[in-house]
Coordinates of C-alpha atoms and ligand atoms in Angstrom, one line a residue:
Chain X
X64 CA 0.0 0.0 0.0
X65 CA 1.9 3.4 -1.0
X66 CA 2.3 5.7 -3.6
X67 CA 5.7 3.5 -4.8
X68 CA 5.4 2.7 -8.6
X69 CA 3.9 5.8 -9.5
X70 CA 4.8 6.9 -13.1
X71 CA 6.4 10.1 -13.7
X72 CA 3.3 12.8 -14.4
X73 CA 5.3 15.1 -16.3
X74 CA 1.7 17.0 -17.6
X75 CA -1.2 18.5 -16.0
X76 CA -3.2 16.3 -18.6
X77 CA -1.7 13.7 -16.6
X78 CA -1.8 15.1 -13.0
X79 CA -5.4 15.4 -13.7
X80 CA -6.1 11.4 -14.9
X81 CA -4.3 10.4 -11.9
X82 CA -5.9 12.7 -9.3
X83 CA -9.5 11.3 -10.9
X84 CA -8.3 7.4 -10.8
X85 CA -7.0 8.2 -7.5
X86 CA -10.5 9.4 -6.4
X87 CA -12.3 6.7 -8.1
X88 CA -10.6 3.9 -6.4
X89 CA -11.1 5.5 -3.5
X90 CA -15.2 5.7 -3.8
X91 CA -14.7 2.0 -5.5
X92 CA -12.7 1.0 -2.3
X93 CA -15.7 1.9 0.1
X94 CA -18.6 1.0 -1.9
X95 CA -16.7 -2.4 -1.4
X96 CA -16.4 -2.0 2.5
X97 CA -19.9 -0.8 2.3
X98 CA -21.1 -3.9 1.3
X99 CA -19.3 -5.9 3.2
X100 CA -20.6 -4.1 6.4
X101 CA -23.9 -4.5 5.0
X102 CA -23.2 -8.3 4.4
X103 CA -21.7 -8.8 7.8
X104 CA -25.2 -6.5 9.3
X105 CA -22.8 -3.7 10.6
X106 CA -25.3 -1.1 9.3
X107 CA -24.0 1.5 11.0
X108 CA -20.2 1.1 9.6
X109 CA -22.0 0.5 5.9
X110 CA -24.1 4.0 6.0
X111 CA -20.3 5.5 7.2
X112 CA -18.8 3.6 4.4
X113 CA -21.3 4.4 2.0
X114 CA -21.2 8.3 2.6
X115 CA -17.1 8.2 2.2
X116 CA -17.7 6.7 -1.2
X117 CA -20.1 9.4 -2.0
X118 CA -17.7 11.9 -0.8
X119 CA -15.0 10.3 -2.8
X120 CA -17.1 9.9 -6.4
X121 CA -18.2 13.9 -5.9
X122 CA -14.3 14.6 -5.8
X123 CA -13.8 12.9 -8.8
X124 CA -16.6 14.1 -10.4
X125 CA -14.9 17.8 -9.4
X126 CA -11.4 16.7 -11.1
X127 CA -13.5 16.0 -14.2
X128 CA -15.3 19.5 -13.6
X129 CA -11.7 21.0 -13.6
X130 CA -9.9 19.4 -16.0
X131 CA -12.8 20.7 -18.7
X132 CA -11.5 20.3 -22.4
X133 CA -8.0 18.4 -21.4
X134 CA -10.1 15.6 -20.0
X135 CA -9.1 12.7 -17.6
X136 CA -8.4 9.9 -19.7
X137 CA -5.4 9.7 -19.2
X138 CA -5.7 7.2 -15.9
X139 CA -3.8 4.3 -16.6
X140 CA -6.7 2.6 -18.1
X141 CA -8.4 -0.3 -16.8
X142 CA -5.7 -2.0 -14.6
X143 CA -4.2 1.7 -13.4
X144 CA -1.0 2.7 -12.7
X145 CA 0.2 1.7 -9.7
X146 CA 1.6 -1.7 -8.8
X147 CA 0.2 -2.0 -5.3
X148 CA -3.1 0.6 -4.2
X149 CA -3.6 4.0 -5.4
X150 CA -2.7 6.3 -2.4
X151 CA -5.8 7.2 -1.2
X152 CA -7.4 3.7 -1.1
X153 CA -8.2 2.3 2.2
X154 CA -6.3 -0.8 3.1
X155 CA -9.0 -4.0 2.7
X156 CA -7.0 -5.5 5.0
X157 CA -7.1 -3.5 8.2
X158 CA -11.5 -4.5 7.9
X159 CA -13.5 -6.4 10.3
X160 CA -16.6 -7.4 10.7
X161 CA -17.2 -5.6 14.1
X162 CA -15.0 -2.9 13.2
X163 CA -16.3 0.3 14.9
X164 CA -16.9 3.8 13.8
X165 CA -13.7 4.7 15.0
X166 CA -11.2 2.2 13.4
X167 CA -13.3 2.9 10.3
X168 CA -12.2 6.3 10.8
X169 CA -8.4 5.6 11.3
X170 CA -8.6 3.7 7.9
X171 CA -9.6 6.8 6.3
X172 CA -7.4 9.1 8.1
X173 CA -4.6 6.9 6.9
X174 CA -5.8 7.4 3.2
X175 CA -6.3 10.9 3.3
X176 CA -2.6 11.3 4.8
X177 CA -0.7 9.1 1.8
X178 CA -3.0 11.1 -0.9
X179 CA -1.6 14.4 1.3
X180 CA 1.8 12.9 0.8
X181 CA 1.4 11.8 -2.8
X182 CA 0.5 15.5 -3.9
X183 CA 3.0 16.9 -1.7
X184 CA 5.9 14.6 -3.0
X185 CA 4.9 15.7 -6.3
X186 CA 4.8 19.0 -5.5
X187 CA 8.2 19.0 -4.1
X188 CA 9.6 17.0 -7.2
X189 CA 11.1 18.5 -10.5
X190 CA 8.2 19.1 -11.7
X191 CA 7.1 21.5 -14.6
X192 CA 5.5 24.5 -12.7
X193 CA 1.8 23.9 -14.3
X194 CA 1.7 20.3 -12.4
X195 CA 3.6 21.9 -9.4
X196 CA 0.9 24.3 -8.8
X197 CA -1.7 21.9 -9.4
X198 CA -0.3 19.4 -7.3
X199 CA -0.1 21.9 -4.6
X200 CA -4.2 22.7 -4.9
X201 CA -4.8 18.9 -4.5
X202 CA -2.7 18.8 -1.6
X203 CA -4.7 21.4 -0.1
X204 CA -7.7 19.8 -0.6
X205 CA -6.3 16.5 1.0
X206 CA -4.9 18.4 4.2
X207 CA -8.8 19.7 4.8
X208 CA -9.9 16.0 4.4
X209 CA -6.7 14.8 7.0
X210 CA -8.4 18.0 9.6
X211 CA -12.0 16.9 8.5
X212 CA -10.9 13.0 10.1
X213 CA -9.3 14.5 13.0
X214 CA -12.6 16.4 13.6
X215 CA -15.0 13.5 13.1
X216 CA -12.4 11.4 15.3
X217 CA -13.5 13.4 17.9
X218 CA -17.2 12.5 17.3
X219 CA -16.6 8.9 17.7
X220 CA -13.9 8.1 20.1
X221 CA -12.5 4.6 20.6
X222 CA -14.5 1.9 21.3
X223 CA -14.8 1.1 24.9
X224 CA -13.9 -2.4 26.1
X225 CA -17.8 -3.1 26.9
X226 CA -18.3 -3.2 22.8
X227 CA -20.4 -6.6 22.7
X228 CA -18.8 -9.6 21.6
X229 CA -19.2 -12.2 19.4
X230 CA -20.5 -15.2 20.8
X231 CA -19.8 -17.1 17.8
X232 CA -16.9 -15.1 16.2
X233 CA -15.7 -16.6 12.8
X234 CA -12.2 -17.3 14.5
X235 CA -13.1 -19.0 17.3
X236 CA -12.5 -23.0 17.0
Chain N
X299 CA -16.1 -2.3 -35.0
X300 CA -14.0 -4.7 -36.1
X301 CA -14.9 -7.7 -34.9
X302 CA -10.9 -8.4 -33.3
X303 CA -11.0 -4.9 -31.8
X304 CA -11.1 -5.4 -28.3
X305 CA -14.0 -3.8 -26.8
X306 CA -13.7 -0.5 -24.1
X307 CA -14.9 -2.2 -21.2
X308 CA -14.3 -0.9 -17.3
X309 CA -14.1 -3.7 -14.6
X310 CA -17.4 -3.3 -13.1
X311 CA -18.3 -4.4 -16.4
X312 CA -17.6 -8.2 -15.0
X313 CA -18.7 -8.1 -11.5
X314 CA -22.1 -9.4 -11.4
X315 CA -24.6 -8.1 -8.6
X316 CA -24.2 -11.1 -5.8
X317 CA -22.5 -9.5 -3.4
X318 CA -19.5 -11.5 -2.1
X319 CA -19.8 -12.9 1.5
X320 CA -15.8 -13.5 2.5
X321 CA -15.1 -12.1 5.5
X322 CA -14.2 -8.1 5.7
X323 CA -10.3 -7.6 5.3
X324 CA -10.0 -11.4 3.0
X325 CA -7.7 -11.2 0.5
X326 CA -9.9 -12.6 -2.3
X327 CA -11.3 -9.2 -2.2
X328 CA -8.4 -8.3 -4.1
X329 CA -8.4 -11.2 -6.2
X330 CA -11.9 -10.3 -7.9
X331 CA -10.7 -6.6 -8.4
X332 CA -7.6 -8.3 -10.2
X333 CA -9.3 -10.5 -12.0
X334 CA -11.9 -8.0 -13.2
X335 CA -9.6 -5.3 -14.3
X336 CA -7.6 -8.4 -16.6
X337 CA -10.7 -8.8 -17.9
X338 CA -11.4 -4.9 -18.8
X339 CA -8.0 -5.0 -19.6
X340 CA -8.6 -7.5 -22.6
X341 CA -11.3 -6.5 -23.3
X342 CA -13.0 -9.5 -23.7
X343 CA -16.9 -9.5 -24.0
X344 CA -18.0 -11.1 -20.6
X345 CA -19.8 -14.7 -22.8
X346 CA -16.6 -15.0 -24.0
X347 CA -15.2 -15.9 -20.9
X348 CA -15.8 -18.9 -18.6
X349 CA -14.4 -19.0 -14.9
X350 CA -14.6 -22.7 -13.2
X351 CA -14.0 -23.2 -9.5
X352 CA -14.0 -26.1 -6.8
X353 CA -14.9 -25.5 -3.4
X354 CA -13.6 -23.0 -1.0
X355 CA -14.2 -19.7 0.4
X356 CA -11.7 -18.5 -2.6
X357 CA -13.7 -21.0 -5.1
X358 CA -16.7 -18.9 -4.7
X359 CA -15.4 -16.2 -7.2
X360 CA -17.4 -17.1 -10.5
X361 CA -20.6 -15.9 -8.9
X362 CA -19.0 -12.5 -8.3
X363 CA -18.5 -12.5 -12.0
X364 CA -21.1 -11.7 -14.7
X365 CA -18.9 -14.2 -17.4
X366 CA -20.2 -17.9 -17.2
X367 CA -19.4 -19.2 -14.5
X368 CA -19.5 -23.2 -12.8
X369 CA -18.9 -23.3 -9.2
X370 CA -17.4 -27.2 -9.4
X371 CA -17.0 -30.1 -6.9
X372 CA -14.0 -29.9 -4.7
X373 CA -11.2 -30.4 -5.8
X374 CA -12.4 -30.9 -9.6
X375 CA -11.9 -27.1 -11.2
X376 CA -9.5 -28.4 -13.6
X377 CA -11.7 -31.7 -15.2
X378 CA -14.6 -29.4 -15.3
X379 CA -12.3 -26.6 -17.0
X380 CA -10.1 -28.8 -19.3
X381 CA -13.6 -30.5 -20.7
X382 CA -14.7 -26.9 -21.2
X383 CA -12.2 -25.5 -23.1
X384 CA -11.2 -28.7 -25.2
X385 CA -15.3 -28.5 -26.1
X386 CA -15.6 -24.8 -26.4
X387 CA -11.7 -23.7 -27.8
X388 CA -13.7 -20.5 -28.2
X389 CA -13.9 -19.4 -25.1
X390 CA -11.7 -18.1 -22.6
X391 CA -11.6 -20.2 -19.2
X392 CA -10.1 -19.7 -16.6
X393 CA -9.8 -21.8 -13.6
X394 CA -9.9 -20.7 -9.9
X395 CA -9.0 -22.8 -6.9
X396 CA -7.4 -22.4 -3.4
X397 CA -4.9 -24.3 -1.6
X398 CA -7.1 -26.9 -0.3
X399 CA -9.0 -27.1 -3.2
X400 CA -6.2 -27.2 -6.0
X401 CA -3.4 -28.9 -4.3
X402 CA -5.2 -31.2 -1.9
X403 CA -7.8 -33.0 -3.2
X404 CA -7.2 -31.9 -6.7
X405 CA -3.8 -32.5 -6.4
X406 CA -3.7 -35.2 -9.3
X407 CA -5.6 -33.0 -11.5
X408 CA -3.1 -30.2 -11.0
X409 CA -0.3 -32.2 -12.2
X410 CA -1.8 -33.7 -15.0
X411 CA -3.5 -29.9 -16.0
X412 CA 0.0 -28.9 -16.1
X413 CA 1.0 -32.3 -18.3
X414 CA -1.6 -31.8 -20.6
X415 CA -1.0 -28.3 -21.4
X416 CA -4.7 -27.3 -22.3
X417 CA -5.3 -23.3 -22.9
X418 CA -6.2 -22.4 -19.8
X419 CA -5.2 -19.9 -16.9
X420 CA -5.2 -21.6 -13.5
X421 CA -5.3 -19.2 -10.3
X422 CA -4.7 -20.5 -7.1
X423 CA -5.9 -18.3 -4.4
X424 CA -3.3 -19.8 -1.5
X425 CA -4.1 -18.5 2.4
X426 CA -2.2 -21.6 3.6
X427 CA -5.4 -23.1 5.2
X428 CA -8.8 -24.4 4.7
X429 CA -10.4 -20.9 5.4
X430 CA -14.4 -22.4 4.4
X431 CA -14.0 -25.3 7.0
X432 CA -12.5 -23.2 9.8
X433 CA -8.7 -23.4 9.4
X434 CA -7.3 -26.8 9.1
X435 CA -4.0 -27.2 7.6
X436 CA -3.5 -27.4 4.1
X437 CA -0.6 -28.9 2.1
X438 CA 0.5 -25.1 2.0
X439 CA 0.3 -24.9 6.2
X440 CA 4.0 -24.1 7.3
X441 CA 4.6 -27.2 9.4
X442 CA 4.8 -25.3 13.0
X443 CA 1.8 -23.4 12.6
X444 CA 0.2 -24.3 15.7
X445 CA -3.8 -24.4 16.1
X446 CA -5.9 -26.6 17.9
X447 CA -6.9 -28.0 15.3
X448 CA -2.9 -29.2 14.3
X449 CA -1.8 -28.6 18.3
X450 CA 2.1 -28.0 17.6
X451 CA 1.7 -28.1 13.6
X452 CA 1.7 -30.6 11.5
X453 CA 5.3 -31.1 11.3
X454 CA 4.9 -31.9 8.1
X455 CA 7.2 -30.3 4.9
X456 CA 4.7 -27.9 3.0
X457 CA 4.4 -28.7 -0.8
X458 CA 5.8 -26.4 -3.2
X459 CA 3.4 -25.1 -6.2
X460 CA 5.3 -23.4 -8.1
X461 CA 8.2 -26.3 -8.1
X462 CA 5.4 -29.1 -8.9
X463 CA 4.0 -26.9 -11.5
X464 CA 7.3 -26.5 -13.7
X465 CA 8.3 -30.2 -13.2
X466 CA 4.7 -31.0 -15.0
X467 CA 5.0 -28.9 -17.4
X468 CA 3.1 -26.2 -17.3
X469 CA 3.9 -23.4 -19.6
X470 CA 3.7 -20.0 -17.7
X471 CA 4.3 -20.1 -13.8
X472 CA 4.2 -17.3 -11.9
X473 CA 3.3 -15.7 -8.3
X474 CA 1.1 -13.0 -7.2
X475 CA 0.1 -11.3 -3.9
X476 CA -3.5 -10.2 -3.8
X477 CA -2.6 -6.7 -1.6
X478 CA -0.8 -5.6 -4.9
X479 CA -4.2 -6.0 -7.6
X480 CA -2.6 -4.0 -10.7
X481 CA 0.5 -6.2 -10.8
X482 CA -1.8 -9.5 -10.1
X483 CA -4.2 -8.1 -12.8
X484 CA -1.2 -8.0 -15.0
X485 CA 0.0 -11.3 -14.2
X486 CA -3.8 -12.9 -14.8
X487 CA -3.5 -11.0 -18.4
X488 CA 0.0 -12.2 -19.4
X489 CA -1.3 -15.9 -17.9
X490 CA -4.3 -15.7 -19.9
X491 CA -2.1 -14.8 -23.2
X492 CA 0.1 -17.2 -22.5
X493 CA -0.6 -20.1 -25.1
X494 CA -1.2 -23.8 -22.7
X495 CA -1.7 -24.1 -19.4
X496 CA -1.0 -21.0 -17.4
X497 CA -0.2 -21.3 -13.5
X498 CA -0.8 -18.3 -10.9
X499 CA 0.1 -18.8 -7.6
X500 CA -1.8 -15.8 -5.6
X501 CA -1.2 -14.9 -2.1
X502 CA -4.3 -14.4 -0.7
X503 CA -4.6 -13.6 2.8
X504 CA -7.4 -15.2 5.2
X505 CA -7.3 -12.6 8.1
X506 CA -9.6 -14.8 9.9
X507 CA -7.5 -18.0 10.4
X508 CA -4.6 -16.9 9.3
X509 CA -4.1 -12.9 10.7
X510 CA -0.4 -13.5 10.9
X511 CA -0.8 -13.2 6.9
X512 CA -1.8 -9.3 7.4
X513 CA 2.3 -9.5 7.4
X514 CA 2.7 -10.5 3.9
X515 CA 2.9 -7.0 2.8
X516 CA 5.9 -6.5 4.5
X517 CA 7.4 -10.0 3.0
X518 CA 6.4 -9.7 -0.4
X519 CA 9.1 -8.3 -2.6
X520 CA 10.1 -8.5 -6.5
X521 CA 12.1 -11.7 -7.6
X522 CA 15.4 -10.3 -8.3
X523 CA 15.4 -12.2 -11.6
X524 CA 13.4 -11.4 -15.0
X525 CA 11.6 -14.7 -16.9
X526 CA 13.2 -17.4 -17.8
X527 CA 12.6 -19.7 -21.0
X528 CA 14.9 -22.7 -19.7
X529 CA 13.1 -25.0 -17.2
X530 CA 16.1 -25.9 -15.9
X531 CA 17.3 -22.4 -14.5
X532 CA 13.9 -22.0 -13.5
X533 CA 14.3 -25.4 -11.4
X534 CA 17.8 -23.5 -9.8
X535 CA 16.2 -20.5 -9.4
X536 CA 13.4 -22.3 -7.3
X537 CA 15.6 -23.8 -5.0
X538 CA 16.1 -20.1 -3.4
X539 CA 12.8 -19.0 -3.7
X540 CA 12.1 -17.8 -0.1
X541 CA 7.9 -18.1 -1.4
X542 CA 7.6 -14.1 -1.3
X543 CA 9.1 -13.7 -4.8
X544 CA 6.7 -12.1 -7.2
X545 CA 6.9 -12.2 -10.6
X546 CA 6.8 -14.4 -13.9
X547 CA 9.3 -17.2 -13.2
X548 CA 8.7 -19.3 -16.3
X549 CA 7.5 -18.8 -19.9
X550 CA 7.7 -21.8 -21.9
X551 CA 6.8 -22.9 -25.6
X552 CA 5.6 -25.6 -25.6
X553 CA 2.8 -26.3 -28.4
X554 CA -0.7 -26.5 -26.4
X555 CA -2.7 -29.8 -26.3
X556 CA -5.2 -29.8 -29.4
X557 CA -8.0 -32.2 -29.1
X558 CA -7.7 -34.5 -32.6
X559 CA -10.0 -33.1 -35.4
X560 CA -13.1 -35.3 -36.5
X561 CA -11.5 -36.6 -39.6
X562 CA -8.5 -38.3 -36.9
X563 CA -11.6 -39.6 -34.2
X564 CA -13.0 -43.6 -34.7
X565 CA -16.4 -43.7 -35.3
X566 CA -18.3 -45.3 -32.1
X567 CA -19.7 -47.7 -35.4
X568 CA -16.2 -48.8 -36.2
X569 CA -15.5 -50.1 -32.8
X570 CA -18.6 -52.4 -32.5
X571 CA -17.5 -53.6 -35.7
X572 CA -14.2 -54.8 -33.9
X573 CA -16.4 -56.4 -31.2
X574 CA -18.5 -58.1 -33.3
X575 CA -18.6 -61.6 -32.5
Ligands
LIG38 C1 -15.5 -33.9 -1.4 C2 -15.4 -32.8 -0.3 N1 -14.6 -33.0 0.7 C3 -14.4 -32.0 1.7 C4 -15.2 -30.9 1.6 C5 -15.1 -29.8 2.7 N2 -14.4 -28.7 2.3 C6 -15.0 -27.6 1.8 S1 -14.0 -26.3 1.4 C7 -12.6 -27.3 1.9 C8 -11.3 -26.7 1.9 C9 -11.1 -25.4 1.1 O1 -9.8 -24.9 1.3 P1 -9.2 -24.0 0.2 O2 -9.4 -24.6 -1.2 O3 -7.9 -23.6 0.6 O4 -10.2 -22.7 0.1 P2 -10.3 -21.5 1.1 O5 -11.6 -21.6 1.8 O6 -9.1 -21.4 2.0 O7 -10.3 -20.3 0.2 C10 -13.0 -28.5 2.4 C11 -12.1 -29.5 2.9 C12 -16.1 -30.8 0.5 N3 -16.8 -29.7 0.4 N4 -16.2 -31.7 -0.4
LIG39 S1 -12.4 -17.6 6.3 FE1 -10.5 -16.7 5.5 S2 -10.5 -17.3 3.3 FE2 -12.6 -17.5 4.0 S3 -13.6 -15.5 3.6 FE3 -12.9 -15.4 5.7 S4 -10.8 -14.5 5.5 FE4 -11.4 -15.2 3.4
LIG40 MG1 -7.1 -22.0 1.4

């Protein structure tokens, strides 16, 4: 899970097809966890889930907005372009079940920060001006998302240790 | 459009509307957004495409597509695949198993998939445990992996895909890890390309029985080496495989298996001639 493998964007016509794949995997990624709260009847976590994707597909849907006549097809095409996740994906892996608003929280506080440190890599590379500038505007965007996490952290502290358990947890043997 | 053009098609093109019921955090998650992107990324209309499984929580994957699909006995993904694709050379199968499932009981049908060399792509979703049955060892279970099911671990030597695979002959053999889907996507497509029988090995996580696995991000790591052609270095180059190297590790050429054309097939007649009495 990182940012590694990124190809060089060396255009804003390029800047702008990553910044939309990044933002669709993103929605993609918790339409999944969605689900699979919704499967696993942790309706609380799925509504969470399903308003992050939301979130997510109106950013992209901005990028698109932005990028007007030079377009955002330029995205790596169907298998994308990086090896491992796109920066601001949330790692399946961390998900559970019973996960609570919280940890669902720290997932996406931990996507927001690599997308923050994607742009602000970029930003800080050679880079033609244009994409610096650009880069620097998406960064900005992802340091309000980082403070809007903190802020909603807040709202749902960690679990306490009287969370229910699971009398018949899948693990158990 | 010409009709070889491959067609524009986005992966939720191929995911069908069951959602899948693995557990939150299973790598097979990751496997179906792999395996759905190769498909985009062939372009492939979805009834050209056939994906045959056995039983598992990893062999559940057909219904998550919209191609066909034939959710097999255990064991018995490759007989149900081979018969497809010798009957139907038209269409594109591929064949998805887990470690249980592929190595286990279809164990015999592996090697003799990978001796007969039939067109297919073969992925092997391996969490080194029966996830569907509650975590028993599999022939993939490192032999100190303690449960109570196995108290102390089996003790037994784990069996090595990837080695059994070239020494049958398979054409293409290669490993995966699930947590990176664009370079498993890639793999599936090059596998699928590949003409006769192309093995993936896919590490695929079960966070349930096997959390430990969560680590395999940290294992994973590029083999050092680029394809080989020569079965033999590939056989050396096994030999230090630590089982974290990703990467194409073999691309043979050997001819595919072709079923014999009508003209070279005995009439059923002929034979009752011979047993005429
Ligand atoms: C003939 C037969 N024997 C045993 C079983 C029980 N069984 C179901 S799934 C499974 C093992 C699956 O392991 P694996 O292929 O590794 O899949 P995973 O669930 O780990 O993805 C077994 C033994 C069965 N369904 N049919
Ligand atoms: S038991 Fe393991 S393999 Fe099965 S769905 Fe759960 S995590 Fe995946
Ligand atoms: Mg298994």
């Amino acid at each position: 899970m990182s940012g590694a493998n990124v190809p060089p964007v060396t255009s804003v016509a390029a800047l702008y097809g990553i910044a939309h794949r990044i933002e669709a995997d993103a929605a993609e990624r918790y339409a999944m966890l969605a689900d699979q709260m919704e499967t696993h009847n942790n309706l609380d976590l799925a509504r969470m889930f399903r308003d992050l994707a939301r979130a997510e597909r109106l950013h992209a849907d901005k990028i698109r907005e932005l990028a007007g006549a030079i377009g955002v097809g330029d995205d790596g095409g169907p298998i994308g372009p990086w090896k491992a996740d796109s920066p601001e994906s949330v790692d399946l892996y961390a998900a559970r079940y019973d996960m609570s608003p919280h940890e669902a929280l720290r997932m996406a506080l931990a996507a927001e920060e690599r997308a923050l440190a994607f742009y602000t890599d970029l930003a800080a590379s050679k880079v033609d001006r244009t994409v610096r500038d650009l880069a620097t505007s998406f960064a900005a965007e992802e340091r309000e998302h980082v403070a809007l996490c903190h802020r909603l952290l807040e709202r749902y502290p960690p679990a306490s240790a009287a969370r229910p358990g699971d009398p018949d947890a899948p693990g158990d043997r | 459009m010409n009709a070889a053009e491959p067609l524009k098609c986005r992966p939720s093109d191929y995911k069908s509307e069951v959602k899948p019921i693995w557990c939150p955090g299973c790598g097979d998650y990751h496997v179906l957004m792999a395996l759905t992107r190769a498909m985009a990324a062939l372009g492939l209309p979805p009834e050209r495409i056939a994906v045959v499984s056995g039983i598992g929580c990893s062999s559940r994957i057909p219904a998550y597509t919209n191609c066909y699909g034939f959710h097999g006995v255990h064991g018995r993904s490759l007989a149900v695949a081979t018969g497809l694709k010798i009957a139907r050379p038209d269409i594109t199968v591929i064949c998805a198993s887990g470690d249980g499932d592929g190595y286990s009981i279809g164990g015999n049908h592996f090697l003799h998939a990978c001796r007969r060399n039939v067109d297919l792509a073969y992925i092997v979703m391996d969490n080194h445990i029966y996830g569907m049955t509650k975590g028993q060892p599999s022939p993939t279970t490192e032999p100190d992996f303690d449960t109570a099911l196995a108290p102390g671990g089996t003790g037994l030597r784990p069996f090595n895909p990837l080695v059994v695979a070239l020494a049958s002959g398979a054409n293409f053999v290669a490993r995966a890890y699930s947590g990176n889907p664009n370079e498993t996507a890639e793999l599936i497509v090059d596998a699928i390309k590949h003409p006769g029988f192309s093995f993936v090995e896919i590490l695929s996580p079960c966070v349930t029985y096997r959390p430990d696995q969560r680590s395999w991000k940290d294992r994973v790591h590029p083999a050092p080496v680029t394809p080989t052609d020569d079965p033999a270095r590939a056989a050396r180059r096994l030999m230090t495989d630590d089982g974290f190297n990703l990467g194409v590790l073999y691309r043979g050429h050997r001819a595919p298996y072709t079923p014999p054309t009508a003209a070279a097939m005995v009439a059923p007649e002929s034979l009752e001639e011979e047993f005429e009495v």
